Amino acid sequence: MERTVARVALFAALIAALGLIPQIVIPFAGGVPITAQTLGIMLAGLILGPWRALLAVLVFLAVLAMGAPLLAGGRGGLGVFAGPTVGFLIGWPVAAIVTGWLFRMMAGTQGRPGRFQAKFWPGVIASIVGGILALYLFGVVGMAVVTDLSLAAATLAVLIFIPGDVLKAVVAGLIAQQAARARPDLLE
Amino acid sequence: MIGVTAESARWLRAIPAGVKLAALAAISAGLFMLDGPIPLGAAFAASLLVAVAGCGFALLRSLRPIAWMLLFALVAHGVLGDWMLGLAVVFRIATLVLLASAVSASTELSDMLAVFDRLLAPLRWVGVPTRPAGIACVMALRFAPMLTQRWTAMSDAWRARSSRRVGWRLVTPFLLSALDDADGAANALAARGAFRRR
């Protein structure tokens, strides 16, 4: 219980910290600074597993709604839940579940039960399906609802962020692999 | 504690957090029933008045991050042939964001936590312990600035030793240090009997 609460709280804070960091620059994106907040969501899914990742994201959103300026660019408070990007916030818990669940499905337990292998490609694929496909589904629908635009127009508005998010999925896969190597009992 | 609480008029701060939140929810639902640029424009003007009177012009900055999105929505609706709808949509979103930001700016984080705890009360009635949720929220609030500081320290160390830019490579040790902290915090919680049933 204590372990779960502490990890959930730490990951919620980690998602926040990754968003507040301006200087994470992924070199091959042409030096375009990419906020790492969705990287935090993907990592939560990969490392905590679906349910604890869900809790971490919910804690993050609760704290955000209470007024902590934890979104990239120091945004926070209830205002962010009224803006056109609210769909992405709603999609975050789902993205965390899908990423974690898919990764656990693909990574498998070899030999020791409960011990997942942190393979690179399953991590990337799970991050893409959860952190991009599932997330953008909610994000685009949310934007279409809030702005009364058609789904096609809303999709057009967010298309520019997809390449950066694919890079983040690759980075998430790499980091999860490295982290699991450094702490072999991490993905219990 | 960190928060977006800003300078705000006493009358706005004096309203209980629960009342402000309930009013915000009601107004939000009402705004989605209104149609047309004129009633929504009036709603926007009214919210502008409340926001500026309650929190000053600084609150208008909350509109800046969504300005491009609003412009895109307006132009997209215009190009598709309905400028009036575009205008109505922009007014609606701006009103919602302004009012929500005004509530956040005039409410202390601790009051919000109290409301959050009350919202979880139904879970308590059916026997779900809600204390861990509250503790997790407070811990996340404490850890967020701590982790941000940690990142700054680690990237300073990187820059002192390397001519290359700080990149994603630093995220792995950062993550590991955070996870180790989590284990330490878990031990501290256990040692203090944080979740023992009373």
Coordinates of N, CA and C in Angstrom, one line a residue, chain B:
Chain B
M1 N 3.3 26.1 -0.3 CA 2.7 25.3 -1.4 C 2.7 26.1 -2.7
I2 N 2.7 25.4 -3.8 CA 2.6 26.0 -5.1 C 1.2 26.2 -5.5
G3 N 0.9 27.1 -6.3 CA -0.5 27.2 -6.8 C -0.6 28.4 -7.8
V4 N -1.7 28.5 -8.4 CA -1.9 29.6 -9.3 C -2.7 30.7 -8.7
T5 N -2.9 30.6 -7.3 CA -3.6 31.7 -6.6 C -2.9 33.0 -6.9
A6 N -3.6 34.0 -7.2 CA -3.0 35.3 -7.6 C -3.7 36.4 -6.7
E7 N -3.3 37.6 -6.9 CA -4.0 38.7 -6.3 C -5.4 38.7 -6.7
S8 N -6.3 38.7 -5.8 CA -7.7 38.8 -6.1 C -8.5 39.5 -5.1
A9 N -9.6 40.0 -5.5 CA -10.4 40.9 -4.6 C -11.0 40.0 -3.4
R10 N -11.2 40.7 -2.3 CA -11.6 40.0 -1.1 C -12.9 39.3 -1.3
W11 N -13.8 40.0 -2.0 CA -15.2 39.5 -2.1 C -15.2 38.1 -2.9
L12 N -14.3 38.0 -3.8 CA -14.2 36.8 -4.6 C -13.6 35.7 -3.8
R13 N -12.6 36.1 -3.0 CA -11.9 35.1 -2.1 C -12.8 34.6 -1.0
A14 N -13.7 35.5 -0.6 CA -14.6 35.2 0.6 C -15.6 34.1 0.2
I15 N -16.0 34.0 -1.0 CA -17.0 33.0 -1.4 C -16.4 31.6 -1.2
P16 N -17.1 30.7 -0.5 CA -16.5 29.4 -0.2 C -16.2 28.7 -1.5
A17 N -15.1 27.9 -1.5 CA -14.6 27.2 -2.7 C -15.7 26.3 -3.3
G18 N -16.5 25.6 -2.5 CA -17.5 24.7 -3.0 C -18.5 25.5 -3.8
V19 N -18.9 26.7 -3.3 CA -19.9 27.5 -4.0 C -19.4 27.9 -5.3
K20 N -18.1 28.4 -5.3 CA -17.6 28.9 -6.6 C -17.5 27.8 -7.6
L21 N -17.1 26.6 -7.1 CA -17.0 25.4 -8.1 C -18.3 25.0 -8.6
A22 N -19.3 25.0 -7.7 CA -20.7 24.6 -8.2 C -21.2 25.6 -9.2
A23 N -21.0 26.9 -8.9 CA -21.4 28.0 -9.8 C -20.7 27.8 -11.2
L24 N -19.4 27.5 -11.1 CA -18.7 27.3 -12.3 C -19.2 26.2 -13.2
A25 N -19.5 25.1 -12.5 CA -20.1 23.9 -13.2 C -21.4 24.3 -13.8
A26 N -22.3 25.0 -13.1 CA -23.6 25.4 -13.6 C -23.5 26.3 -14.8
I27 N -22.6 27.3 -14.7 CA -22.4 28.2 -15.8 C -21.8 27.5 -17.0
S28 N -20.9 26.6 -16.8 CA -20.3 25.9 -17.9 C -21.4 25.1 -18.7
A29 N -22.3 24.4 -17.9 CA -23.4 23.7 -18.6 C -24.3 24.7 -19.3
G30 N -24.6 25.8 -18.7 CA -25.4 26.8 -19.3 C -24.9 27.3 -20.6
L31 N -23.5 27.5 -20.7 CA -22.9 28.1 -21.8 C -23.0 27.2 -23.1
F32 N -23.1 25.9 -22.8 CA -23.2 25.0 -23.9 C -24.6 24.9 -24.5
M33 N -25.6 25.5 -23.7 CA -27.0 25.6 -24.2 C -27.2 26.9 -24.9
L34 N -26.4 27.9 -24.6 CA -26.6 29.1 -25.4 C -26.1 29.0 -26.8
D35 N -26.7 29.7 -27.7 CA -26.3 29.7 -29.1 C -26.2 31.1 -29.7
G36 N -25.4 31.2 -30.7 CA -25.3 32.5 -31.4 C -24.3 33.5 -30.8
P37 N -23.7 34.3 -31.6 CA -22.6 35.2 -31.1 C -23.1 36.3 -30.1
I38 N -24.4 36.7 -30.2 CA -24.8 37.8 -29.4 C -24.9 37.4 -27.9
P39 N -25.7 36.3 -27.6 CA -25.8 36.0 -26.2 C -24.4 35.5 -25.6
L40 N -23.6 34.8 -26.5 CA -22.3 34.3 -26.0 C -21.4 35.5 -25.8
G41 N -21.5 36.5 -26.7 CA -20.7 37.7 -26.6 C -21.0 38.4 -25.3
A42 N -22.3 38.5 -25.0 CA -22.7 39.1 -23.8 C -22.1 38.4 -22.6
A43 N -22.2 37.0 -22.6 CA -21.6 36.2 -21.6 C -20.2 36.5 -21.4
F44 N -19.5 36.6 -22.5 CA -18.0 36.9 -22.5 C -17.7 38.2 -21.8
A45 N -18.5 39.2 -22.3 CA -18.4 40.6 -21.7 C -18.6 40.5 -20.2
A46 N -19.6 39.8 -19.7 CA -19.9 39.7 -18.3 C -18.8 39.0 -17.6
S47 N -18.2 37.9 -18.2 CA -17.2 37.2 -17.5 C -15.9 38.0 -17.4
L48 N -15.7 38.8 -18.5 CA -14.6 39.7 -18.5 C -14.6 40.7 -17.4
L49 N -15.9 41.2 -17.2 CA -16.1 42.2 -16.1 C -15.8 41.5 -14.7
V50 N -16.4 40.3 -14.5 CA -16.1 39.6 -13.3 C -14.7 39.3 -13.1
A51 N -14.0 38.8 -14.1 CA -12.6 38.4 -14.0 C -11.7 39.6 -13.7
V52 N -11.9 40.7 -14.4 CA -11.1 41.9 -14.2 C -11.4 42.6 -12.8
A53 N -12.7 42.6 -12.5 CA -13.0 43.2 -11.2 C -12.5 42.4 -10.1
G54 N -12.5 41.0 -10.3 CA -12.2 40.1 -9.2 C -10.7 39.9 -9.1
C55 N -10.0 39.8 -10.2 CA -8.6 39.4 -10.2 C -7.7 40.4 -10.9
G56 N -8.2 41.4 -11.5 CA -7.3 42.3 -12.2 C -7.0 41.8 -13.6
F57 N -6.2 42.7 -14.4 CA -6.0 42.4 -15.8 C -5.0 41.2 -15.9
A58 N -4.2 40.9 -14.9 CA -3.3 39.8 -15.0 C -4.0 38.5 -15.4
L59 N -5.2 38.4 -15.1 CA -5.9 37.1 -15.4 C -6.1 36.9 -16.9
L60 N -6.1 38.0 -17.6 CA -6.2 37.9 -19.1 C -5.1 37.0 -19.7
R61 N -4.0 36.9 -19.0 CA -2.9 36.1 -19.5 C -3.3 34.6 -19.6
S62 N -4.3 34.2 -18.9 CA -4.8 32.8 -19.0 C -5.3 32.5 -20.4
L63 N -5.6 33.6 -21.1 CA -6.2 33.3 -22.5 C -5.0 33.2 -23.5
R64 N -3.8 33.6 -23.1 CA -2.7 33.6 -24.1 C -2.4 32.2 -24.7
P65 N -2.3 31.2 -23.8 CA -1.9 29.9 -24.4 C -2.9 29.3 -25.4
I66 N -4.2 29.7 -25.2 CA -5.2 29.1 -26.2 C -5.5 30.1 -27.3
A67 N -4.8 31.2 -27.4 CA -5.1 32.2 -28.4 C -5.0 31.6 -29.8
W68 N -3.9 30.9 -30.1 CA -3.7 30.3 -31.4 C -4.8 29.4 -31.8
M69 N -5.2 28.5 -30.8 CA -6.3 27.6 -31.0 C -7.6 28.3 -31.3
L70 N -7.8 29.4 -30.6 CA -9.1 30.1 -30.8 C -9.1 30.7 -32.2
L71 N -7.9 31.3 -32.6 CA -7.8 31.9 -33.9 C -8.1 30.8 -35.0
F72 N -7.4 29.7 -34.8 CA -7.6 28.6 -35.7 C -9.1 28.2 -35.8
A73 N -9.8 28.1 -34.7 CA -11.2 27.7 -34.7 C -12.0 28.8 -35.5
L74 N -11.7 30.0 -35.2 CA -12.4 31.1 -35.8 C -12.2 31.1 -37.4
V75 N -11.0 31.0 -37.8 CA -10.7 31.0 -39.2 C -11.2 29.8 -39.9
A76 N -11.1 28.6 -39.2 CA -11.6 27.4 -39.8 C -13.1 27.5 -40.0
H77 N -13.8 28.0 -39.0 CA -15.3 28.2 -39.2 C -15.6 29.2 -40.3
G78 N -14.8 30.2 -40.3 CA -15.0 31.3 -41.4 C -14.8 30.7 -42.8
V79 N -13.7 30.0 -42.9 CA -13.4 29.4 -44.3 C -14.5 28.5 -44.7
L80 N -15.1 27.7 -43.7 CA -16.1 26.8 -44.0 C -17.5 27.5 -44.2
G81 N -17.5 28.8 -44.0 CA -18.6 29.6 -44.4 C -19.5 30.1 -43.2
D82 N -19.0 30.0 -42.0 CA -19.9 30.4 -40.9 C -19.1 31.2 -39.8
W83 N -18.9 32.4 -40.2 CA -18.1 33.3 -39.3 C -18.8 33.4 -37.9
M84 N -20.2 33.5 -38.0 CA -21.0 33.7 -36.8 C -20.8 32.6 -35.8
L85 N -20.8 31.4 -36.3 CA -20.6 30.2 -35.5 C -19.2 30.2 -34.9
G86 N -18.2 30.6 -35.7 CA -16.8 30.7 -35.2 C -16.7 31.7 -34.1
L87 N -17.4 32.8 -34.2 CA -17.3 33.9 -33.2 C -18.0 33.4 -31.9
A88 N -19.1 32.7 -32.1 CA -19.8 32.1 -30.9 C -18.9 31.2 -30.1
V89 N -18.3 30.3 -30.9 CA -17.4 29.3 -30.3 C -16.3 29.9 -29.5
V90 N -15.7 30.9 -30.2 CA -14.5 31.6 -29.5 C -15.0 32.3 -28.2
F91 N -16.2 32.9 -28.3 CA -16.7 33.6 -27.1 C -16.9 32.6 -26.0
R92 N -17.5 31.4 -26.4 CA -17.9 30.4 -25.4 C -16.6 29.9 -24.7
I93 N -15.6 29.5 -25.4 CA -14.4 29.0 -24.8 C -13.7 30.0 -24.0
A94 N -13.6 31.3 -24.5 CA -12.9 32.3 -23.7 C -13.6 32.6 -22.4
T95 N -15.0 32.6 -22.4 CA -15.7 32.8 -21.2 C -15.4 31.7 -20.2
L96 N -15.5 30.5 -20.7 CA -15.2 29.3 -19.7 C -13.8 29.4 -19.1
V97 N -12.8 29.7 -20.0 CA -11.5 29.7 -19.5 C -11.3 30.9 -18.5
L98 N -11.8 32.0 -18.8 CA -11.7 33.2 -17.9 C -12.3 32.9 -16.5
L99 N -13.6 32.4 -16.6 CA -14.2 32.1 -15.3 C -13.5 31.1 -14.5
A100 N -13.1 30.0 -15.2 CA -12.4 28.9 -14.4 C -11.1 29.4 -13.9
S101 N -10.4 30.3 -14.6 CA -9.1 30.8 -14.1 C -9.4 31.7 -12.9
A102 N -10.5 32.5 -13.0 CA -10.8 33.4 -11.9 C -11.1 32.6 -10.6
V103 N -11.8 31.4 -10.7 CA -12.0 30.6 -9.6 C -10.7 30.1 -9.0
S104 N -9.8 29.6 -9.9 CA -8.6 29.1 -9.4 C -7.7 30.2 -8.8
A105 N -7.7 31.3 -9.4 CA -6.9 32.4 -8.9 C -7.3 32.9 -7.5
S106 N -8.6 32.7 -7.2 CA -9.1 33.3 -6.0 C -9.3 32.2 -4.9
T107 N -8.9 31.0 -5.1 CA -9.1 29.9 -4.2 C -7.8 29.3 -3.8
E108 N -7.5 29.2 -2.5 CA -6.3 28.6 -2.0 C -6.3 27.1 -2.3
L109 N -5.1 26.6 -2.6 CA -5.0 25.2 -2.9 C -5.5 24.3 -1.7
S110 N -5.3 24.8 -0.5 CA -5.8 24.0 0.6 C -7.3 23.9 0.7
D111 N -8.0 25.0 0.2 CA -9.4 24.9 0.2 C -9.9 23.9 -0.9
M112 N -9.1 23.9 -2.0 CA -9.5 23.0 -3.1 C -9.3 21.6 -2.6
L113 N -8.3 21.3 -1.9 CA -8.0 20.0 -1.3 C -9.2 19.5 -0.4
A114 N -9.7 20.5 0.3 CA -10.8 20.2 1.2 C -12.1 19.8 0.4
V115 N -12.3 20.6 -0.7 CA -13.4 20.2 -1.6 C -13.3 18.9 -2.2
F116 N -12.0 18.6 -2.6 CA -11.7 17.3 -3.2 C -12.0 16.2 -2.2
D117 N -11.6 16.4 -1.0 CA -11.9 15.4 0.1 C -13.4 15.2 0.2
R118 N -14.2 16.3 0.2 CA -15.6 16.1 0.3 C -16.2 15.4 -0.9
L119 N -15.7 15.7 -2.1 CA -16.2 15.0 -3.3 C -16.0 13.5 -3.2
L120 N -14.9 13.1 -2.5 CA -14.6 11.7 -2.3 C -15.5 11.0 -1.3
A121 N -16.2 11.8 -0.5 CA -17.0 11.2 0.6 C -17.9 10.0 0.2
P122 N -18.6 10.1 -0.9 CA -19.4 8.9 -1.2 C -18.6 7.6 -1.3
L123 N -17.3 7.7 -1.7 CA -16.5 6.5 -1.7 C -16.3 6.0 -0.3
R124 N -16.1 6.9 0.6 CA -15.9 6.5 2.0 C -17.2 5.8 2.6
W125 N -18.3 6.3 2.2 CA -19.6 5.7 2.7 C -19.7 4.2 2.3
V126 N -19.2 3.9 1.1 CA -19.3 2.5 0.6 C -18.0 1.7 1.1
G127 N -17.2 2.3 1.9 CA -16.1 1.6 2.5 C -14.8 1.6 1.8
V128 N -14.6 2.5 0.7 CA -13.4 2.6 0.1 C -12.5 3.6 0.9
P129 N -11.3 3.3 1.3 CA -10.5 4.2 2.0 C -10.0 5.3 1.1
T130 N -10.3 6.6 1.4 CA -9.9 7.7 0.5 C -8.7 8.4 1.0
R131 N -8.2 8.0 2.2 CA -7.0 8.7 2.7 C -5.8 8.6 1.8
P132 N -5.5 7.4 1.2 CA -4.4 7.3 0.3 C -4.5 8.3 -0.8
A133 N -5.7 8.5 -1.3 CA -5.8 9.5 -2.5 C -5.4 10.9 -2.0
G134 N -5.8 11.3 -0.8 CA -5.5 12.6 -0.3 C -4.0 12.7 -0.1
I135 N -3.4 11.6 0.5 CA -2.0 11.6 0.8 C -1.2 11.7 -0.5
A136 N -1.6 10.9 -1.5 CA -0.9 10.9 -2.8 C -0.9 12.3 -3.5
C137 N -2.1 13.0 -3.4 CA -2.1 14.4 -3.9 C -1.2 15.3 -3.2
V138 N -1.2 15.3 -1.9 CA -0.3 16.2 -1.2 C 1.2 15.8 -1.5
M139 N 1.5 14.5 -1.5 CA 2.9 14.1 -1.8 C 3.3 14.6 -3.2
A140 N 2.4 14.4 -4.2 CA 2.7 14.9 -5.6 C 3.0 16.4 -5.6
L141 N 2.2 17.1 -4.8 CA 2.4 18.6 -4.8 C 3.8 18.9 -4.2
R142 N 4.2 18.1 -3.2 CA 5.5 18.4 -2.6 C 6.6 17.9 -3.5
F143 N 6.4 16.8 -4.2 CA 7.5 16.2 -5.0 C 7.7 17.0 -6.3
A144 N 6.7 17.6 -6.8 CA 6.8 18.3 -8.2 C 7.9 19.3 -8.2
P145 N 7.9 20.3 -7.2 CA 9.0 21.3 -7.2 C 10.4 20.6 -6.9
M146 N 10.3 19.6 -6.0 CA 11.6 18.9 -5.7 C 12.2 18.2 -6.9
L147 N 11.4 17.6 -7.7 CA 11.9 16.9 -8.9 C 12.4 17.9 -9.9
T148 N 11.7 19.0 -10.0 CA 12.1 20.1 -11.0 C 13.5 20.6 -10.5
Q149 N 13.7 20.8 -9.2 CA 15.0 21.2 -8.7 C 16.1 20.2 -9.1
R150 N 15.7 18.9 -8.8 CA 16.6 17.8 -9.1 C 17.1 17.8 -10.5
W151 N 16.1 18.0 -11.4 CA 16.4 18.1 -12.9 C 17.4 19.2 -13.1
T152 N 17.1 20.4 -12.5 CA 18.0 21.5 -12.8 C 19.4 21.2 -12.3
A153 N 19.6 20.6 -11.1 CA 20.9 20.2 -10.6 C 21.6 19.2 -11.5
M154 N 20.8 18.2 -12.0 CA 21.4 17.2 -12.9 C 21.9 17.8 -14.2
S155 N 21.1 18.7 -14.8 CA 21.4 19.3 -16.0 C 22.6 20.3 -15.9
D156 N 22.7 20.9 -14.7 CA 23.9 21.7 -14.4 C 25.1 20.9 -14.4
A157 N 25.0 19.7 -13.7 CA 26.2 18.8 -13.7 C 26.6 18.3 -15.1
W158 N 25.5 18.1 -15.9 CA 25.8 17.6 -17.3 C 26.6 18.7 -18.0
R159 N 26.1 20.0 -17.9 CA 26.7 21.1 -18.7 C 28.1 21.4 -18.2
A160 N 28.3 21.1 -16.9 CA 29.7 21.4 -16.4 C 30.7 20.4 -17.0
R161 N 30.2 19.2 -17.4 CA 31.1 18.2 -17.9 C 31.1 18.0 -19.4
S162 N 30.1 18.5 -20.1 CA 30.0 18.1 -21.5 C 29.7 19.4 -22.3
S163 N 30.2 19.4 -23.5 CA 29.9 20.5 -24.4 C 28.6 20.2 -25.2
R164 N 28.1 19.0 -25.1 CA 26.9 18.7 -25.8 C 25.7 19.1 -25.0
R165 N 24.5 19.3 -25.7 CA 23.3 19.8 -25.1 C 22.7 18.7 -24.2
V166 N 22.0 19.2 -23.2 CA 21.3 18.2 -22.3 C 20.2 17.6 -23.1
G167 N 20.1 16.3 -23.1 CA 19.1 15.7 -24.0 C 18.3 14.7 -23.2
W168 N 17.6 13.8 -23.9 CA 16.8 12.8 -23.2 C 17.6 11.8 -22.4
R169 N 18.9 11.7 -22.7 CA 19.7 10.7 -22.0 C 19.7 10.9 -20.5
L170 N 19.4 12.2 -20.1 CA 19.4 12.5 -18.6 C 18.1 12.0 -18.0
V171 N 17.1 11.6 -18.8 CA 15.9 11.3 -18.2 C 16.0 10.0 -17.4
T172 N 16.8 9.0 -17.9 CA 16.9 7.7 -17.2 C 17.4 7.8 -15.8
P173 N 18.6 8.5 -15.6 CA 19.0 8.6 -14.2 C 18.1 9.5 -13.4
F174 N 17.4 10.4 -14.0 CA 16.4 11.3 -13.3 C 15.3 10.4 -12.8
L175 N 14.8 9.6 -13.7 CA 13.7 8.7 -13.4 C 14.1 7.7 -12.3
L176 N 15.3 7.2 -12.4 CA 15.8 6.2 -11.4 C 15.9 6.9 -10.0
S177 N 16.4 8.1 -10.0 CA 16.5 8.8 -8.7 C 15.1 9.0 -8.1
A178 N 14.2 9.4 -9.0 CA 12.8 9.6 -8.5 C 12.2 8.3 -7.9
L179 N 12.5 7.2 -8.6 CA 11.9 5.9 -8.1 C 12.5 5.5 -6.8
D180 N 13.8 5.8 -6.6 CA 14.5 5.5 -5.4 C 13.9 6.3 -4.2
D181 N 13.6 7.6 -4.6 CA 12.9 8.5 -3.6 C 11.6 7.9 -3.2
A182 N 10.9 7.4 -4.2 CA 9.6 6.8 -3.9 C 9.7 5.7 -2.9
D183 N 10.7 4.8 -3.1 CA 10.9 3.7 -2.1 C 11.2 4.3 -0.7
G184 N 12.0 5.3 -0.7 CA 12.3 6.0 0.6 C 11.0 6.5 1.3
A185 N 10.2 7.2 0.4 CA 9.0 7.8 0.9 C 8.0 6.7 1.4
A186 N 8.0 5.5 0.7 CA 7.1 4.4 1.1 C 7.5 3.9 2.5
N187 N 8.9 3.8 2.7 CA 9.3 3.3 4.0 C 8.9 4.3 5.1
A188 N 9.1 5.6 4.8 CA 8.7 6.6 5.8 C 7.2 6.5 6.1
L189 N 6.4 6.3 5.1 CA 4.9 6.2 5.3 C 4.6 5.0 6.2
A190 N 5.3 3.9 5.8 CA 5.1 2.7 6.6 C 5.5 2.8 8.0
A191 N 6.7 3.5 8.2 CA 7.2 3.7 9.6 C 6.2 4.5 10.4
R192 N 5.5 5.4 9.8 CA 4.6 6.3 10.5 C 3.2 5.7 10.6
G193 N 3.0 4.6 10.0 CA 1.7 4.0 10.1 C 0.6 4.8 9.4
A194 N 1.0 5.3 8.2 CA 0.1 6.3 7.5 C -1.3 5.7 7.2
F195 N -1.3 4.4 6.9 CA -2.6 3.8 6.4 C -3.1 2.8 7.3
R196 N -2.7 2.8 8.6 CA -3.2 1.9 9.5 C -4.7 2.3 9.8
R197 N -5.5 1.3 9.8 CA -7.0 1.6 10.1 C -7.2 2.0 11.5
R198 N -7.9 3.1 11.7 CA -8.2 3.6 13.0 C -9.6 3.4 13.4

